[in-house]
Tab-separated table of C-alpha atoms and ligand atoms in Angstrom:
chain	number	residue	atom	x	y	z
Y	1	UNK	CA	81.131	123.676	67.578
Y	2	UNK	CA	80.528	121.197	70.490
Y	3	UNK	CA	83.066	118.722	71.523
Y	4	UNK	CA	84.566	116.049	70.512
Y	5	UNK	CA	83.420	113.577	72.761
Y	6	UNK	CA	81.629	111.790	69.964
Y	7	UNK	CA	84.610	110.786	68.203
Y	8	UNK	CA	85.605	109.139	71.046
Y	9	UNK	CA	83.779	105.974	69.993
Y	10	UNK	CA	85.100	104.329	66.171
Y	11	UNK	CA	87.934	103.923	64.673
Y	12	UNK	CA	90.703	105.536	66.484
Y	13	UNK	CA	93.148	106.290	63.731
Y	14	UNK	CA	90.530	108.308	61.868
Y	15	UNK	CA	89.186	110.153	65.033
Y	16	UNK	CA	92.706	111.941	65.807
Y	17	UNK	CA	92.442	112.314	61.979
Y	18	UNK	CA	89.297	114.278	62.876
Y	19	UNK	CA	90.952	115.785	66.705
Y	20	UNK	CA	93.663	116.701	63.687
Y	21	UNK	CA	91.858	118.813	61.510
Y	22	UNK	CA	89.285	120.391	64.230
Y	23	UNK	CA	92.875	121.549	66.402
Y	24	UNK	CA	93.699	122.716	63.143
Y	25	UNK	CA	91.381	124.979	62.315
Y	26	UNK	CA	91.017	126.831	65.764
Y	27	UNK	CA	94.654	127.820	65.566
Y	28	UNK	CA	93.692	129.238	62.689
Y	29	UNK	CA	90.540	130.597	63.971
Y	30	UNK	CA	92.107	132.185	66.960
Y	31	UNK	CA	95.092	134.163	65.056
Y	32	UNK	CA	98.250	131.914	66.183
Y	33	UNK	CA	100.789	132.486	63.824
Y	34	UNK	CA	103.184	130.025	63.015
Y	35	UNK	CA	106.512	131.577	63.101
Y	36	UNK	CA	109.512	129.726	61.475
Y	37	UNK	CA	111.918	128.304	64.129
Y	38	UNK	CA	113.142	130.814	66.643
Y	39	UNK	CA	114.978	128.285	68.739
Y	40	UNK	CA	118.995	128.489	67.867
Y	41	UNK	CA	122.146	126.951	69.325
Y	42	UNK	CA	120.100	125.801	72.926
Y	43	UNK	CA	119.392	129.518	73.775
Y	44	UNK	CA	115.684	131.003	73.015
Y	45	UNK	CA	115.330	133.762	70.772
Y	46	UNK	CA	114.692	137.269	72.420
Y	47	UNK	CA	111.138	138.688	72.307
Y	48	UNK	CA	109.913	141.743	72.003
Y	49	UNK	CA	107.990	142.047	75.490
Y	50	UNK	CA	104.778	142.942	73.707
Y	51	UNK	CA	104.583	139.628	72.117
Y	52	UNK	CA	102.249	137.827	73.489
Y	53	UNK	CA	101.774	134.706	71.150
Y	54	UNK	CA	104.408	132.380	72.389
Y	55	UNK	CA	103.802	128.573	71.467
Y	56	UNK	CA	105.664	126.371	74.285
Y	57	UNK	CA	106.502	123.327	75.204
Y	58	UNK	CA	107.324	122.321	78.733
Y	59	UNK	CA	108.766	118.771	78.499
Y	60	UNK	CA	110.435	117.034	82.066
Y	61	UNK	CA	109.521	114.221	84.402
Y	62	UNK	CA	106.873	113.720	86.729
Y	63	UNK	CA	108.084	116.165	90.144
Y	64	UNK	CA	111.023	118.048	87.886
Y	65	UNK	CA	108.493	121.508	88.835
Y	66	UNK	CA	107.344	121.890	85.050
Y	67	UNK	CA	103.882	122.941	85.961
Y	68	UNK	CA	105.608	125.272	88.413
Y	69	UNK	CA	107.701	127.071	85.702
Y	70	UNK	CA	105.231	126.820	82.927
Y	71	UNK	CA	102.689	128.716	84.859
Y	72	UNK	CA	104.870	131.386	86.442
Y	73	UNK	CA	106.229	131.840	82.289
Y	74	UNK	CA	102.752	131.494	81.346
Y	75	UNK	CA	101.366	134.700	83.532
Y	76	UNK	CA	105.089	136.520	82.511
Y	77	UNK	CA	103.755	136.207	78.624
Y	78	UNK	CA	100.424	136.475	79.328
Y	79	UNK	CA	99.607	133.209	77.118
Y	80	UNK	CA	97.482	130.111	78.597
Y	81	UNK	CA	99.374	127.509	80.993
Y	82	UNK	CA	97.510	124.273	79.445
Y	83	UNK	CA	98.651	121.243	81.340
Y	84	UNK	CA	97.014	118.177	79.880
Y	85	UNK	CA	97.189	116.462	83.623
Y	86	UNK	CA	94.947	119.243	85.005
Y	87	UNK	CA	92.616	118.435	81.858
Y	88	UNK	CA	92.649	114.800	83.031
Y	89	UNK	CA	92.181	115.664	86.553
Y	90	UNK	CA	89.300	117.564	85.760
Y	91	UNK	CA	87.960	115.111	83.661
Y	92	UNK	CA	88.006	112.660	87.156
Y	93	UNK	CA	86.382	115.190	89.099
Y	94	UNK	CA	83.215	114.615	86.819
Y	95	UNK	CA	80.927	111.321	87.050
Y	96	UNK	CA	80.498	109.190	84.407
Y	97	UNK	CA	81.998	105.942	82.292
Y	98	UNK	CA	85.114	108.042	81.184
Y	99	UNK	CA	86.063	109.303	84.214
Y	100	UNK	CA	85.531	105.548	85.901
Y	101	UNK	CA	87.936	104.598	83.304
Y	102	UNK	CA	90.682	107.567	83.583
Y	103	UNK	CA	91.028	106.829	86.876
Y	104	UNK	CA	91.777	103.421	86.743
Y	105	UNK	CA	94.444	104.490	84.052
Y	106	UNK	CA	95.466	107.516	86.296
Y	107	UNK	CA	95.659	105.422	89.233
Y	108	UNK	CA	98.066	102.888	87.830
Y	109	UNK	CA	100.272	105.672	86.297
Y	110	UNK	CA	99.819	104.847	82.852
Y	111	UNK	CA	99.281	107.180	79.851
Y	112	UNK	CA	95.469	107.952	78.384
Y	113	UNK	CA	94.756	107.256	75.211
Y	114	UNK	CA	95.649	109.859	72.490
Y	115	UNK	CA	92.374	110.149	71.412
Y	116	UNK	CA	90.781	111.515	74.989
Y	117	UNK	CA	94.146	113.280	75.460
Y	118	UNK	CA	93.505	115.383	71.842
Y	119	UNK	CA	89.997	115.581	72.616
Y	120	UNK	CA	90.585	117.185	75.956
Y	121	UNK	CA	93.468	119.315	74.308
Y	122	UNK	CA	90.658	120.476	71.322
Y	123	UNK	CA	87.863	121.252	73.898
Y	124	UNK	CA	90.302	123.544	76.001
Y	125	UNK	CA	91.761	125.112	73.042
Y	126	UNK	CA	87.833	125.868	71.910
Y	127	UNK	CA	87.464	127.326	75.392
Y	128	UNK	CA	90.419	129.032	74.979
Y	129	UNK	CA	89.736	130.695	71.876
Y	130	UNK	CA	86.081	131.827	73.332
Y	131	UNK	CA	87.854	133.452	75.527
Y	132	UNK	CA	90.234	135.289	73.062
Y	133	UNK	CA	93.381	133.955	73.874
Y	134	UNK	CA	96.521	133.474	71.398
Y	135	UNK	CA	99.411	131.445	72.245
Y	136	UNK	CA	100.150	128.916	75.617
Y	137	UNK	CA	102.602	127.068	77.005
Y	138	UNK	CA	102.200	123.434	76.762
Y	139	UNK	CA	103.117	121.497	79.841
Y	140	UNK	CA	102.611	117.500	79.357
Y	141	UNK	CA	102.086	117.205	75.987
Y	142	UNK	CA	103.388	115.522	74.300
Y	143	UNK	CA	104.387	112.924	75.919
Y	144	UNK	CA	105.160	110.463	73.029
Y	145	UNK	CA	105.963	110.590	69.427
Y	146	UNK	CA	103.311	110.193	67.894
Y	147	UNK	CA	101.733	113.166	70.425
Y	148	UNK	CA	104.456	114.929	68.850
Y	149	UNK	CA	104.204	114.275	65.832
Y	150	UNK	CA	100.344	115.096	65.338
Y	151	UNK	CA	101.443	118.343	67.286
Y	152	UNK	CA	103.726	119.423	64.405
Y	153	UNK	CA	101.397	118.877	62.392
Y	154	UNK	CA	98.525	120.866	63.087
Y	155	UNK	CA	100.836	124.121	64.577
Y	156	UNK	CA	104.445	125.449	64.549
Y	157	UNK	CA	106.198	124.838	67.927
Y	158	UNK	CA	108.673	127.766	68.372
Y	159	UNK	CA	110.905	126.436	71.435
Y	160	UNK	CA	110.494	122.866	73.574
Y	161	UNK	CA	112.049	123.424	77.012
Y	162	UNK	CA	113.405	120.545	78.455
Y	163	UNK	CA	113.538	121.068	82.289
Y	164	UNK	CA	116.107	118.449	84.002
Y	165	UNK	CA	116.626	117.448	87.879
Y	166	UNK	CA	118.800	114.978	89.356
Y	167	UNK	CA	117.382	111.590	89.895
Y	168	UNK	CA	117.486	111.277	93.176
Y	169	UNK	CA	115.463	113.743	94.369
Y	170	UNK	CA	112.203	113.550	91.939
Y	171	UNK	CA	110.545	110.664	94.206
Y	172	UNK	CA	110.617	113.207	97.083
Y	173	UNK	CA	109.365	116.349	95.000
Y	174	UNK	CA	106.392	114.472	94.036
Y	175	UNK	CA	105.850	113.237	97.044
Y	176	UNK	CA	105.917	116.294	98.816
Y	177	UNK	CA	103.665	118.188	95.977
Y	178	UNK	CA	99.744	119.257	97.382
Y	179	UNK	CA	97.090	121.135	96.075
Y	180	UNK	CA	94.835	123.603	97.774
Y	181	UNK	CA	91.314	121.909	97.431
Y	182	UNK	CA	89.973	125.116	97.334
Y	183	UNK	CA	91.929	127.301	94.903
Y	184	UNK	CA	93.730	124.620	93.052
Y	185	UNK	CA	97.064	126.177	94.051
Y	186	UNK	CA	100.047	123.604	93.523
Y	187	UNK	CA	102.434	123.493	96.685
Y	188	UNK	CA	105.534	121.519	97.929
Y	189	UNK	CA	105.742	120.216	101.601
Y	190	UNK	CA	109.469	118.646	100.782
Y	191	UNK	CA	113.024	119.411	101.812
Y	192	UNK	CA	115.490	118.720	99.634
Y	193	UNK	CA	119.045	119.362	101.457
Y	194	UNK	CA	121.832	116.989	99.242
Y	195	UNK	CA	125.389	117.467	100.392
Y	196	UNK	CA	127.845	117.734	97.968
Y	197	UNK	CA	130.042	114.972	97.763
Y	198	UNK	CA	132.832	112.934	95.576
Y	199	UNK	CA	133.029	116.057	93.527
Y	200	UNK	CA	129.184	116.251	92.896
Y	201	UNK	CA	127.346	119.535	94.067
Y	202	UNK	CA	125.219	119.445	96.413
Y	203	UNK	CA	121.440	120.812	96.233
Y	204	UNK	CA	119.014	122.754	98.307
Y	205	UNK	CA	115.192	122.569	97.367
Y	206	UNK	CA	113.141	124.642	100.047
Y	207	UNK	CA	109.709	123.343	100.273
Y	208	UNK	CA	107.237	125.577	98.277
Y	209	UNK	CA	104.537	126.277	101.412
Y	210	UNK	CA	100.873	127.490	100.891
Y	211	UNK	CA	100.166	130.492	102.553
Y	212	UNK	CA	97.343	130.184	105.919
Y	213	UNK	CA	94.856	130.473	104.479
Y	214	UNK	CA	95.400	127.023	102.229
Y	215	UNK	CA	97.110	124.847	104.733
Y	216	UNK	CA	94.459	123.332	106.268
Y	217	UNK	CA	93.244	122.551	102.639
Y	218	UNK	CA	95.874	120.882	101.267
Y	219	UNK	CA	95.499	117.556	99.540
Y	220	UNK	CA	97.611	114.893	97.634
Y	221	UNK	CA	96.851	113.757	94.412
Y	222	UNK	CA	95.969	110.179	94.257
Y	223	UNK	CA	98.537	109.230	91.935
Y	224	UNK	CA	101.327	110.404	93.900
Y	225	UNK	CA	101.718	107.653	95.920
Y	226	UNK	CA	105.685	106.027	95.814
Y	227	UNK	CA	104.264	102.867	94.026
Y	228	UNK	CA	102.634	104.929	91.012
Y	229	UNK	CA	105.181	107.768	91.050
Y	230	UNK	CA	107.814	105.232	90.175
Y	231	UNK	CA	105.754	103.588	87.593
Y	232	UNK	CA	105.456	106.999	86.078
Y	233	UNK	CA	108.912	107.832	86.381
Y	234	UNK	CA	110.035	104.121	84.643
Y	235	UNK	CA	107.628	105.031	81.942
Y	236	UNK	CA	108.608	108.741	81.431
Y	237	UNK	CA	112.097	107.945	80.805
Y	238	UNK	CA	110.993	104.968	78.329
Y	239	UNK	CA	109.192	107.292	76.518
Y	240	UNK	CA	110.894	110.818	76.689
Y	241	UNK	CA	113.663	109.742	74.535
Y	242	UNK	CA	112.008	109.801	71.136
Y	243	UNK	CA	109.560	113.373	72.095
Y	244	UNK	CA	113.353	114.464	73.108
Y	245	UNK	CA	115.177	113.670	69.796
Y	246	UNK	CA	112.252	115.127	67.850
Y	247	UNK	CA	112.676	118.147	68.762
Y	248	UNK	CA	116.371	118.382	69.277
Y	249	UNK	CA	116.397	117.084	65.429
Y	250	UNK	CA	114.700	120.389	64.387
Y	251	UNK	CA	116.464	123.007	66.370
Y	252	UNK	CA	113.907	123.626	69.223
Y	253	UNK	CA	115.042	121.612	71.951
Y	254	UNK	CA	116.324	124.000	74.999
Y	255	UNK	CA	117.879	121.730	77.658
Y	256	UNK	CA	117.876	123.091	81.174
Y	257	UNK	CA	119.664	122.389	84.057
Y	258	UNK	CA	117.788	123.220	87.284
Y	259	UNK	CA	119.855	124.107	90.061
Y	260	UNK	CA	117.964	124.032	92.603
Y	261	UNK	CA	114.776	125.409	94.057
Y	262	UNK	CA	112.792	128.329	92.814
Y	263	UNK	CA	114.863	131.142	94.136
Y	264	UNK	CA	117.831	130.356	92.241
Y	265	UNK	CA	116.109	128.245	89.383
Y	266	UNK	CA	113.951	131.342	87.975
Y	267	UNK	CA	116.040	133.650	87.025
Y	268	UNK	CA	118.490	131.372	85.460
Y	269	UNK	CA	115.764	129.830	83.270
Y	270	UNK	CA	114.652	133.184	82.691
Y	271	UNK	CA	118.299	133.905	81.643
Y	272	UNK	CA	118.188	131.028	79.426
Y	273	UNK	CA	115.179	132.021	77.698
Y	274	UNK	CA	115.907	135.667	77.083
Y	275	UNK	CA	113.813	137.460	79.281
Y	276	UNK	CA	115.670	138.129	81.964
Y	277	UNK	CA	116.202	141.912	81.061
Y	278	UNK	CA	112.283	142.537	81.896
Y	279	UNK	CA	112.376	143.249	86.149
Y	280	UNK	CA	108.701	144.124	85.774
Y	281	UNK	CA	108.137	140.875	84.057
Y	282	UNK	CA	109.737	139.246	86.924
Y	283	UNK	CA	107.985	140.650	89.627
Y	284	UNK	CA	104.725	140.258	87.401
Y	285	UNK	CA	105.406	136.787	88.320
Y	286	UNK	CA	106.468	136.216	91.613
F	1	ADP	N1	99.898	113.809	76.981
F	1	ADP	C1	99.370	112.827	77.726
F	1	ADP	N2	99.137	111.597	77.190
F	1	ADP	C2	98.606	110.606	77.900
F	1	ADP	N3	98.263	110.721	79.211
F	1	ADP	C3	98.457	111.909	79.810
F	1	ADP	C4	99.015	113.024	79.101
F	1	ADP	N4	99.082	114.086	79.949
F	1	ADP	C5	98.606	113.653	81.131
F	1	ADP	N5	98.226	112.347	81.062
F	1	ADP	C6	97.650	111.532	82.144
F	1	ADP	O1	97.472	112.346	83.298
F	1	ADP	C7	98.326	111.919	84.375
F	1	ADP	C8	98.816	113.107	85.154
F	1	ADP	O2	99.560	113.917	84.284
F	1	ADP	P1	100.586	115.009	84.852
F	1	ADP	O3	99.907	115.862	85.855
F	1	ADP	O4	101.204	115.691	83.684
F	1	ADP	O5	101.611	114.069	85.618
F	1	ADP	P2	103.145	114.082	85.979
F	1	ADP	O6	103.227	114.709	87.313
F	1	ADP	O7	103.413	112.606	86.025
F	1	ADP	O8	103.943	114.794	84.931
F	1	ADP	C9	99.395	111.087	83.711
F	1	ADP	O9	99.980	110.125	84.578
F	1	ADP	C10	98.608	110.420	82.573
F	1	ADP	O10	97.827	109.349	83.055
């Protein structure tokens, strides 16, 4: 089936409608099954390690390190890391009207429309299933109700982890964050060092640093500049709340605490999510 580029002109209601129903029927297509709710009590179910069909979300503001997590859990499960921001980005790598436009929308820090967003999301999943895979871990989407809402309807979402870091240090993390122009590798050039103090821990972020080969390659995304990253921060928050409650209403939300950098992140949030008694797994994904 080709894309859905074409229902990107009409009426926009009935093309997600359409985004709906085509999403639809390439989970089926692909084998996903749609398990009842595994998420109980804030703590993720434990999975046999040769299931391979988990279906994740990764929800947490702009710098909180969800595409960090979400990929190193993605290669653990062996399921697809889909991060609708890389779909975007890729989308302003190409020429044409609708990358002209992204970009201005991208640039400002605002969200894309729900209808490119689902039409992006449909063409990788189409990839995706060419390819033969089953499962993924969703990392920025969705980012409102409604994205949420035509989520749950087209696919059971076993477990929504919500990944949490202290305010004051997201500005820095995402304005420390590169990317290797050649391999796409995601990277941190920041130092986070927070003294306790007044009876609040302290932190300790060490900066996430590209090996050699990649630092002379490094680049910044254009949209993480301190005037747009708190633009995108303002409107996270606004909008988390509701994506937040829907899930916590239905038993999936998993609320985690990071406590710092990688290194003593991972293995709690590995704890947290049951699969911390698989060393191979872990190493798998270092
Ligand atoms: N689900 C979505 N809905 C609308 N716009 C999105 C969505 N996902 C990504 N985008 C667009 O792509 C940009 C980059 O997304 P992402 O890499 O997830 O950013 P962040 O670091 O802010 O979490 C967003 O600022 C937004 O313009």
């Amino acid at each position: 089936m080709t894309a859905l580029r074409g229902l990107l002109s009409g009426n926009a209601a009935v093309n997600t409608r359409m985004a709906v129903r085509w999403i639809s029927s390439v989970a089926a297509e692909s084998g996903f099954s749609f398990p009842a709710s595994l998420a109980r009590k804030g703590v993720a179910p434990r999975r046999d390690p040769g299931s391979r069909n988990v279906q994740w979300v990764f929800l947490g503001c702009p710098g909180v390190g969800k595409g960090t997590y979400a990929s190193r859990l993605s290669r653990l499960l062996g399921v697809p890391h889909i991060a609708t921001g890389d779909l975007v980005r890729d989308e302003l790598a190409a020429t044409g009207p609708l990358s002209k436009q992204l970009t201005e929308i991208v640039n400002r820090g605002q969200l894309v429309s729900d209808e490119i967003i689902i039409d992006l999301l449909s063409k990788r999943f189409e990839d995706g299933v060419a390819k033969g895979e089953s499962g993924f871990i969703l990392d920025g989407f969705p980012r409102t109700r409604r994205q949420a809402e035509i989520l749950e309807g087209v696919t059971e979402i076993e477990l929504v982890v919500n990944l949490k870091l202290r305010e004051d240090v997201l500005l820095g993390k995402c304005l420390g964050r590169r990317i290797c122009s050649q391999c796409g590798g995601n990277f941190n050039v920041a130092s986070i060092d927070i003294k306790g103090e007044n009876g609040r821990p302290g932190i300790s972020m060490p900066p996430l640093l590209p090996p050699e080969h990649c630092m002379s390659k490094l680049v910044t995304r254009a949209d993480d500049t301190e005037e747009v990253v708190k633009e995108r921060l303002r409107l996270y928050y606004e909008l988390s709340q509701p994506v937040e409650e829907f899930y916590r209403v239905r038993g999936k939300l998993l609320e985690f605490d990071l406590p710092g950098g990688i290194p003593e992140s991972w293995p709690k949030l590995l704890q947290a999510l049951n699969l911390d008694d698989h060393d191979e797994k872990q190493s798998a994904a270092a």
